mmCIF file of C-alpha atoms in Angstrom:
data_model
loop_
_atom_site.group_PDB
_atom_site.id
_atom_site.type_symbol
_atom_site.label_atom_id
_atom_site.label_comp_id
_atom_site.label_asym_id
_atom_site.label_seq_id
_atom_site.Cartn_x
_atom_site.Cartn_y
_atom_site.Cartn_z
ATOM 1 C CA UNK A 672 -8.864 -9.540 19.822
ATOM 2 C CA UNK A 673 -5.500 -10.176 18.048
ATOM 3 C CA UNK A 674 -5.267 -9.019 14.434
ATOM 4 C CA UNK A 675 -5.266 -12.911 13.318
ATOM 5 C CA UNK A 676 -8.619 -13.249 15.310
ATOM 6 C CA UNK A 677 -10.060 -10.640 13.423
ATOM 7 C CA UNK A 678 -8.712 -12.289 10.140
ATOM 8 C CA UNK A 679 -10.886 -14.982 11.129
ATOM 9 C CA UNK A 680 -13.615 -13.300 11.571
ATOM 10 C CA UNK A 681 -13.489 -11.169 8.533
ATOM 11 C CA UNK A 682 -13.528 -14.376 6.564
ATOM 12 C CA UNK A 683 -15.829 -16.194 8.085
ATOM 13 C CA UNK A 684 -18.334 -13.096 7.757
ATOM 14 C CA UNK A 685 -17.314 -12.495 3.742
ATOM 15 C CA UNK A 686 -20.032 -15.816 3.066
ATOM 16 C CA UNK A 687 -23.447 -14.768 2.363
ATOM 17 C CA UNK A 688 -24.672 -18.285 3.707
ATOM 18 C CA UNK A 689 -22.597 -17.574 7.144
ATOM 19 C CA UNK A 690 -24.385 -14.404 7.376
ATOM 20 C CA UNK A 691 -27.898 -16.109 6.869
ATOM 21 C CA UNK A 692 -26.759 -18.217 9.559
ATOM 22 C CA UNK A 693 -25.887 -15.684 11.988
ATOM 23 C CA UNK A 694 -28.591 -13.773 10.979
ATOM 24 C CA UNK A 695 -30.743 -16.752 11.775
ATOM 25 C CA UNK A 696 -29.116 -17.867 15.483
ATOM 26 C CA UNK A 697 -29.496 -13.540 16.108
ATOM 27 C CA UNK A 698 -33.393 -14.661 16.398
ATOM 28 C CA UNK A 699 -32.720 -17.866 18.847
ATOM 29 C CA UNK A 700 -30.325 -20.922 19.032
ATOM 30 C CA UNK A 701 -31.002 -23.697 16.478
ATOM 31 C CA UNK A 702 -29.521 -27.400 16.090
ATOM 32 C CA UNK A 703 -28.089 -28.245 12.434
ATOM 33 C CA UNK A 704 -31.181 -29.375 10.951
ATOM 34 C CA UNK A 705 -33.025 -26.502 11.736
ATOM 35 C CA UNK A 706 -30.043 -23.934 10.381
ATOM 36 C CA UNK A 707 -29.888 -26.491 7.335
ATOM 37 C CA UNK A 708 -33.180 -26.125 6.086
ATOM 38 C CA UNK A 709 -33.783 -22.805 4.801
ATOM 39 C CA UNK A 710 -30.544 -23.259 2.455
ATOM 40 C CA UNK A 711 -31.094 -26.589 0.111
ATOM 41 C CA UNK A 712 -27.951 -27.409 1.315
ATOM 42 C CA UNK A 713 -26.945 -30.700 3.059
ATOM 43 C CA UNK A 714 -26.258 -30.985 6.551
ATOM 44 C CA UNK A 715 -22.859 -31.436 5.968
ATOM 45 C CA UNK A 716 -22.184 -28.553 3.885
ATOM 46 C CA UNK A 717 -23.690 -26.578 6.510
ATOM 47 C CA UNK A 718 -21.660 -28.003 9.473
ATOM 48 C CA UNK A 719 -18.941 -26.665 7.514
ATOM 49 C CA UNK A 720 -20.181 -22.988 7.359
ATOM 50 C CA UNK A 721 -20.416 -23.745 11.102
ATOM 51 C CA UNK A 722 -16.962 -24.973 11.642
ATOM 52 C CA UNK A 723 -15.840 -21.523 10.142
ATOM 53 C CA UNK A 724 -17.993 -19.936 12.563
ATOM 54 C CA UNK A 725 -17.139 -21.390 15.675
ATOM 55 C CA UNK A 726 -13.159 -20.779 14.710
ATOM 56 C CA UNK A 727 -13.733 -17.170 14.713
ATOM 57 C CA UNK A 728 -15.917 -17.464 17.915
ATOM 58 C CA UNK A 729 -19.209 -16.288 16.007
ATOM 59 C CA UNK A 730 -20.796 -19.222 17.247
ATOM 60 C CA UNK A 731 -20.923 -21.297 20.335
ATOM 61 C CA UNK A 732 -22.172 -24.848 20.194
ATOM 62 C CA UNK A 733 -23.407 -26.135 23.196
ATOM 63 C CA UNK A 734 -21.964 -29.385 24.261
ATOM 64 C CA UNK A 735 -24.181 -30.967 26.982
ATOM 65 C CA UNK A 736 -27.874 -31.442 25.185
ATOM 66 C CA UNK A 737 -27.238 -34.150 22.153
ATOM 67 C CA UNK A 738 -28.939 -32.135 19.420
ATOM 68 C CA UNK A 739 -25.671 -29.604 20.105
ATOM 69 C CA UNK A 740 -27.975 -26.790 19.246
ATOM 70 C CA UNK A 741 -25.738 -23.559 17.726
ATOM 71 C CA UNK A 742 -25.757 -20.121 19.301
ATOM 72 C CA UNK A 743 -24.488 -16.995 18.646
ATOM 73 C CA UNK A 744 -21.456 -15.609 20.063
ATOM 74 C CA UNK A 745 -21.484 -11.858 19.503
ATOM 75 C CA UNK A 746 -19.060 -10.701 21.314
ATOM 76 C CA UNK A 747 -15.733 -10.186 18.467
ATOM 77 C CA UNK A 748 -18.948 -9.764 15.545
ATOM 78 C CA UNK A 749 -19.621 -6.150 17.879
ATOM 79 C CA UNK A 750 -16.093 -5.665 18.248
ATOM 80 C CA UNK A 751 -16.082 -5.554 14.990
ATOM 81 C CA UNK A 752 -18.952 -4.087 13.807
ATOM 82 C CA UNK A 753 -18.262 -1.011 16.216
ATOM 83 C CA UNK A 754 -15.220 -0.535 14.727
ATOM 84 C CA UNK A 755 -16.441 -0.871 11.363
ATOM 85 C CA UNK A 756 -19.289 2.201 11.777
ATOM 86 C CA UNK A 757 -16.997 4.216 13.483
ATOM 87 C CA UNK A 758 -14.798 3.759 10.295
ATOM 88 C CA UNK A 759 -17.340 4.959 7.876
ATOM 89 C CA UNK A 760 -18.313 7.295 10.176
ATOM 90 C CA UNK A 761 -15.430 9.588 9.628
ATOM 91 C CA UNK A 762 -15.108 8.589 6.122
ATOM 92 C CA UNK A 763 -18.862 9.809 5.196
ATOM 93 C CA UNK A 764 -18.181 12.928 7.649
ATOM 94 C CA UNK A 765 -14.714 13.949 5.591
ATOM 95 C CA UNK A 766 -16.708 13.569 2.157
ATOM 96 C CA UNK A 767 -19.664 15.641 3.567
ATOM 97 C CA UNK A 768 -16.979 18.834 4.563
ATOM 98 C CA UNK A 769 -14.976 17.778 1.317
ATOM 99 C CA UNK A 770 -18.413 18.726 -0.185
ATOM 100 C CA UNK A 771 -19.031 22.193 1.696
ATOM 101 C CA UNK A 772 -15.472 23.195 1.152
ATOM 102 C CA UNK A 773 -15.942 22.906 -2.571
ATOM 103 C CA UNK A 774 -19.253 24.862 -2.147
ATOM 104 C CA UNK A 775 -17.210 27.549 -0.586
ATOM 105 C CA UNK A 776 -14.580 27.064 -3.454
ATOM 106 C CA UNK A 777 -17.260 27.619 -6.238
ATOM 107 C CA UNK A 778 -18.945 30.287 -4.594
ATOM 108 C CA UNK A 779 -16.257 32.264 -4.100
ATOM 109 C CA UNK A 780 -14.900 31.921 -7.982
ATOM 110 C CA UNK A 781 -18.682 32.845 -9.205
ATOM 111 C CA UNK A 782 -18.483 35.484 -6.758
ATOM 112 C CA UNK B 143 -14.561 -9.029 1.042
ATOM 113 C CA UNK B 144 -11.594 -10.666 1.051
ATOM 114 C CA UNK B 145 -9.821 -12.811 3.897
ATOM 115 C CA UNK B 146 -7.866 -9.545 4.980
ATOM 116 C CA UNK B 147 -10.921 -7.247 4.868
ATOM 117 C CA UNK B 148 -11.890 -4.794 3.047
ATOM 118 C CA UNK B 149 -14.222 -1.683 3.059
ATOM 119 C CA UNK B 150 -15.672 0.257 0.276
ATOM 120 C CA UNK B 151 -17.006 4.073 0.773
ATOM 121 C CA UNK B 152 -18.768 5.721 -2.471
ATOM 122 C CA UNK B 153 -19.382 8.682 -3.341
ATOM 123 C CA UNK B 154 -20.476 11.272 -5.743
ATOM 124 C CA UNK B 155 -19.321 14.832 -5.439
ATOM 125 C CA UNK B 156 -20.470 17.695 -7.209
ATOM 126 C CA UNK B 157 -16.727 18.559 -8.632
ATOM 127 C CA UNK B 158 -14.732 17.861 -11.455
ATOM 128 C CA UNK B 159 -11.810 14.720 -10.702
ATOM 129 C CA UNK B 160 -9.042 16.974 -10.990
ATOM 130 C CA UNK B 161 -10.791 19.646 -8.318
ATOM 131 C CA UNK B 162 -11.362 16.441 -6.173
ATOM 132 C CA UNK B 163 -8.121 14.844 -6.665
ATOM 133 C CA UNK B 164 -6.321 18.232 -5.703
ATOM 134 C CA UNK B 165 -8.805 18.543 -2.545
ATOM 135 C CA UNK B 166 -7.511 15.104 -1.634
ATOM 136 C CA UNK B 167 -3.692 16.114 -2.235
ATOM 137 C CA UNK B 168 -3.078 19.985 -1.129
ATOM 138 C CA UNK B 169 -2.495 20.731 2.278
ATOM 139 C CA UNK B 170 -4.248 23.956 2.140
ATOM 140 C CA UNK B 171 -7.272 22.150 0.771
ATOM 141 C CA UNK B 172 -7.050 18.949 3.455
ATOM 142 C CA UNK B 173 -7.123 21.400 6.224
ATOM 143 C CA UNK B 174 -10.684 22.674 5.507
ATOM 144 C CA UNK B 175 -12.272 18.684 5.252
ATOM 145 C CA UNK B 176 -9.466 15.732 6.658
ATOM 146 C CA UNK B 177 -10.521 16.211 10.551
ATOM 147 C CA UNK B 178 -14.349 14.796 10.664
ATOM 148 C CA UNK B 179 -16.683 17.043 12.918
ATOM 149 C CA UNK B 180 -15.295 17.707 16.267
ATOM 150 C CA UNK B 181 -11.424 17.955 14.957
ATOM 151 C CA UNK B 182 -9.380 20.284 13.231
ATOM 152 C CA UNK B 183 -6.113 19.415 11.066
ATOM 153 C CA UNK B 184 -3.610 21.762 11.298
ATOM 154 C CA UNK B 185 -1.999 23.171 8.161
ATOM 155 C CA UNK B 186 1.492 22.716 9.843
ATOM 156 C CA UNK B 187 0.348 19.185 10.790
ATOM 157 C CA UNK B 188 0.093 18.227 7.376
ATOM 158 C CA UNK B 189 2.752 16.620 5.122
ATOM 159 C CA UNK B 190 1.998 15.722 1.619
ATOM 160 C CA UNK B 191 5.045 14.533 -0.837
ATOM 161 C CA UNK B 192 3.061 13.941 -3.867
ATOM 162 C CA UNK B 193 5.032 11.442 -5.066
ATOM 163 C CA UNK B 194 5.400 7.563 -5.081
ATOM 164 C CA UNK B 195 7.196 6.582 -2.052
ATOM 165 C CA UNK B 196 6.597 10.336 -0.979
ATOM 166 C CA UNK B 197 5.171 10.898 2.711
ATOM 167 C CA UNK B 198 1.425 11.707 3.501
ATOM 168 C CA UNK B 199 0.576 12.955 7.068
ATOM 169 C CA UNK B 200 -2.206 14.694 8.964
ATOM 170 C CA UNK B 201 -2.715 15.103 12.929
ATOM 171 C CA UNK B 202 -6.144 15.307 13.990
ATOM 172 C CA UNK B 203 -6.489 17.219 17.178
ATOM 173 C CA UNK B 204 -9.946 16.540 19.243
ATOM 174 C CA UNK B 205 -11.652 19.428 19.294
ATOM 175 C CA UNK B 206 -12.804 19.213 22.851
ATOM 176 C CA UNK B 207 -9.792 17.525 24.997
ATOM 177 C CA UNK B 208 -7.076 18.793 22.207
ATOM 178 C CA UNK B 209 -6.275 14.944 21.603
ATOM 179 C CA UNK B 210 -4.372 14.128 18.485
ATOM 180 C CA UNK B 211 -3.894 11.315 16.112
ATOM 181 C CA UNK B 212 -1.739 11.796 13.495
ATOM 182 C CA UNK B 213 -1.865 9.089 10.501
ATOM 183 C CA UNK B 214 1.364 8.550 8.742
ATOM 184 C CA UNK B 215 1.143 6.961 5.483
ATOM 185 C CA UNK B 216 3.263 6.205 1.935
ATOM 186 C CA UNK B 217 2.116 7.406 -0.924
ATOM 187 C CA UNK B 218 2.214 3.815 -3.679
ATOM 188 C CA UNK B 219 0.647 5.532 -6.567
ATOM 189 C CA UNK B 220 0.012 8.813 -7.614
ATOM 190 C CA UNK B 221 -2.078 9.324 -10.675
ATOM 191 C CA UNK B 222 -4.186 12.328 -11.299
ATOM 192 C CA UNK B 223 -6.924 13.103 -11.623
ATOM 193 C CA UNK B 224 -7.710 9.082 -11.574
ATOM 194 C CA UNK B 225 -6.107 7.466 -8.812
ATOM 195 C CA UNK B 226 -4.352 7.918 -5.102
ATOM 196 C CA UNK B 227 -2.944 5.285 -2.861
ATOM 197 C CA UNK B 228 -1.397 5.142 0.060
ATOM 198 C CA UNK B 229 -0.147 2.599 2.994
ATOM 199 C CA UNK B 230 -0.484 3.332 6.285
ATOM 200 C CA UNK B 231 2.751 0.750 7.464
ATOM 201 C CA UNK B 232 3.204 2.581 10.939
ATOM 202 C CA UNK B 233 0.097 3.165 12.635
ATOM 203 C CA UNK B 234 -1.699 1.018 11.019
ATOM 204 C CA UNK B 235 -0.282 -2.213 10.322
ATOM 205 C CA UNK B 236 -0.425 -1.710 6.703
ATOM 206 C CA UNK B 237 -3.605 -0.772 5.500
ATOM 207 C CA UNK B 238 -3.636 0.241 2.408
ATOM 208 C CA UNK B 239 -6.239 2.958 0.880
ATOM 209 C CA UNK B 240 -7.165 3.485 -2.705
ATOM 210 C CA UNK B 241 -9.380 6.493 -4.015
ATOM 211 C CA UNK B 242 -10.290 6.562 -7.229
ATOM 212 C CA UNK B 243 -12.060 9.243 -9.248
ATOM 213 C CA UNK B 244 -14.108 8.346 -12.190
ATOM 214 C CA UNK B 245 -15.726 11.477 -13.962
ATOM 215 C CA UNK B 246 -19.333 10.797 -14.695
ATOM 216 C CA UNK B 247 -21.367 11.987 -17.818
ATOM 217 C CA UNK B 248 -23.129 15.038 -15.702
ATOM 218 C CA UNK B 249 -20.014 16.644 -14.524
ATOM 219 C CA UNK B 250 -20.088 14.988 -11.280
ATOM 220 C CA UNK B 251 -17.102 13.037 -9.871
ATOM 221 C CA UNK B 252 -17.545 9.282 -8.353
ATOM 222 C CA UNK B 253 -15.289 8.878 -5.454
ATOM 223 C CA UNK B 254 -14.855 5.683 -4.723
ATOM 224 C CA UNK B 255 -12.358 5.026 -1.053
ATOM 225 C CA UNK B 256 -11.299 1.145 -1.082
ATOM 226 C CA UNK B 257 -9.323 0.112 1.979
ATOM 227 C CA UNK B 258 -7.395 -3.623 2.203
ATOM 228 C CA UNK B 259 -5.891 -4.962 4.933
ATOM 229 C CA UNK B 260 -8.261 -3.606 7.805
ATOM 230 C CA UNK B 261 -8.069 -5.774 10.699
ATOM 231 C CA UNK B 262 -5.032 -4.587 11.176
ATOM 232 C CA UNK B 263 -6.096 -1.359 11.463
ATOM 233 C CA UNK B 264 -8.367 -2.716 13.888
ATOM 234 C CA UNK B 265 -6.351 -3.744 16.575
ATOM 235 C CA UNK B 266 -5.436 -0.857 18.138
ATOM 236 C CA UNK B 267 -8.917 0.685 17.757
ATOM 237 C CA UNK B 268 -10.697 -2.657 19.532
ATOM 238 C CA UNK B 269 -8.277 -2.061 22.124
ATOM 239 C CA UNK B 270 -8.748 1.246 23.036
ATOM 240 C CA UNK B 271 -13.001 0.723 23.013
ATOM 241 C CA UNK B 272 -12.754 -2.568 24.469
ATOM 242 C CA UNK B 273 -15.620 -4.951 23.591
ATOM 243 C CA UNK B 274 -19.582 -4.176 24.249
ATOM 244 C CA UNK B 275 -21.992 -6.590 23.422
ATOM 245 C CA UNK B 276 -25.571 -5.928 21.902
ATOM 246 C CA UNK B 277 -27.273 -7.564 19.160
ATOM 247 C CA UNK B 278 -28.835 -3.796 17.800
ATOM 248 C CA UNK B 279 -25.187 -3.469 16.657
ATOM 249 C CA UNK B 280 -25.026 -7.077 15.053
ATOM 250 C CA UNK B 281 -27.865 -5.977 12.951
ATOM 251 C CA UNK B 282 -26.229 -2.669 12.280
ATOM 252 C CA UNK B 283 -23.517 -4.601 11.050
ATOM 253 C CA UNK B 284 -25.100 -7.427 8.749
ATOM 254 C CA UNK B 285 -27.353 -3.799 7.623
ATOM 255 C CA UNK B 286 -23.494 -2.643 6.935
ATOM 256 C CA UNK B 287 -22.184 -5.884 4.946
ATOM 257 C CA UNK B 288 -25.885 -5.532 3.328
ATOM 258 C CA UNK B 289 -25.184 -2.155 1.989
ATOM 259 C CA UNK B 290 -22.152 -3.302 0.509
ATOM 260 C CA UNK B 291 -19.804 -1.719 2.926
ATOM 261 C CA UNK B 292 -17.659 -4.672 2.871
ATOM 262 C CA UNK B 293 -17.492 -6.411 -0.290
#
């Protein structure tokens, strides 16, 4: 995945309504009716949300039934979302030893 | 969360902002905390030029294979006890990471680590883990952009 890609992807995931959506195809594949429902949105509006999502490859629409049900692609969303935890992994881990060290530090002046 | 991506890490520490800010700025200090469990930093791995345009580096050596990764960054602004950034241009594409300290009423210190420009960053780390697929880790990740740890 190319820097730009994950640009894409980045955006296309900072939408709470695009997150519904993926959150609703991560429980099964649904046409844009079904997707639209939930949102008192029009079907339009929401074929836009899915535009942005098929760009960044979040979602795959299948081409040969005529309902073109949506599904999701989760392939880049793991990349990223791998990355992401591993992130604030080491950024909770450096706070939690920034936190003993400044035990130690205290305990040793009150010492 | 912008179009460039951003992450947000808070924190409170039990610590004045000018003990925290001088953790966060002091080799001798970053040497005890930087590495995450399973790596050391190196005092003599560590550069800090507290200064705008001054240098800020640490190696991380792997504890178990004696790997290292050593982030070089820029120091943009340097205001303390209230506010540190830095730009990571080389490694990293340009992220760019700002920690600021805000002193609450009880004595306590809220640390709050705001990084732009992350897929950047990302592209050499997607590379080297190459791409797994399981939906348990899209739901970690919507749990993630739940929390707020991209806003």
């Amino acid at each position: 995945m190319t820097t730009d890609e994950l640009s894409l992807v980045f955006a296309a995931l900072a939408d709470p309504t695009r997150r519904a959506i993926l959150e609703r195809l991560a429980r099964g594949d649904a046409t844009v009716n079904q997707l639209a429902e939930p949102f008192a949105m029009s079907q339009q509006a929401v074929s836009k949300h899915i535009k942005v999502l098929e760009k960044a490859r979040l979602v795959q629409r299948t081409r040969s039934a005529q309902s073109r049900p949506c599904a999701l692609d989760a392939v880049r969303l793991d990349a990223a979302a791998g990355w992401i935890a591993e992130h604030r992994r080491v950024w909770a881990d450096r706070y939690d030893r920034l936190d003993e060290h400044i035990a130690q530090l205290r305990g040793r002046d009150s010492g | 969360m912008t179009d460039t991506g951003e992450l947000t890490y808070r924190r409170v520490h039990d610590a004045p902002p000018e003990l925290l800010f001088d953790c966060m700025t002091t080799p001798a200090h970053l040497t005890r905390f930087w590495g995450p469990t399973g790596t050391t930093t190196p005092l003599d791995g560590i550069v800090v030029d507290l200064r705008p345009g001054g240098a800020f580096e640490t190696t991380m050596v792997n504890d178990s294979d004696g790997s290292t990764y050593t982030m070089r960054a820029v120091y943009v602004e340097v205001e303390r006890p209230h506010r540190l950034v830095w730009v990571e241009a080389e490694s990293h594409g340009g992220m760019r990471t700002t920690v600021t300290f805000t002193a609450l009423r009880d004595g306590r210190t809220e640390v709050v680590t705001h990084q732009t420009n992350v897929p950047a960053a990302f592209r050499s780390a997607a590379a080297r883990a190459g791409f797994q697929t399981s939906l348990d880790r899209f739901a970690a990740y919507l749990k993630i952009l739940d929390e707020g740890g991209t806003t």
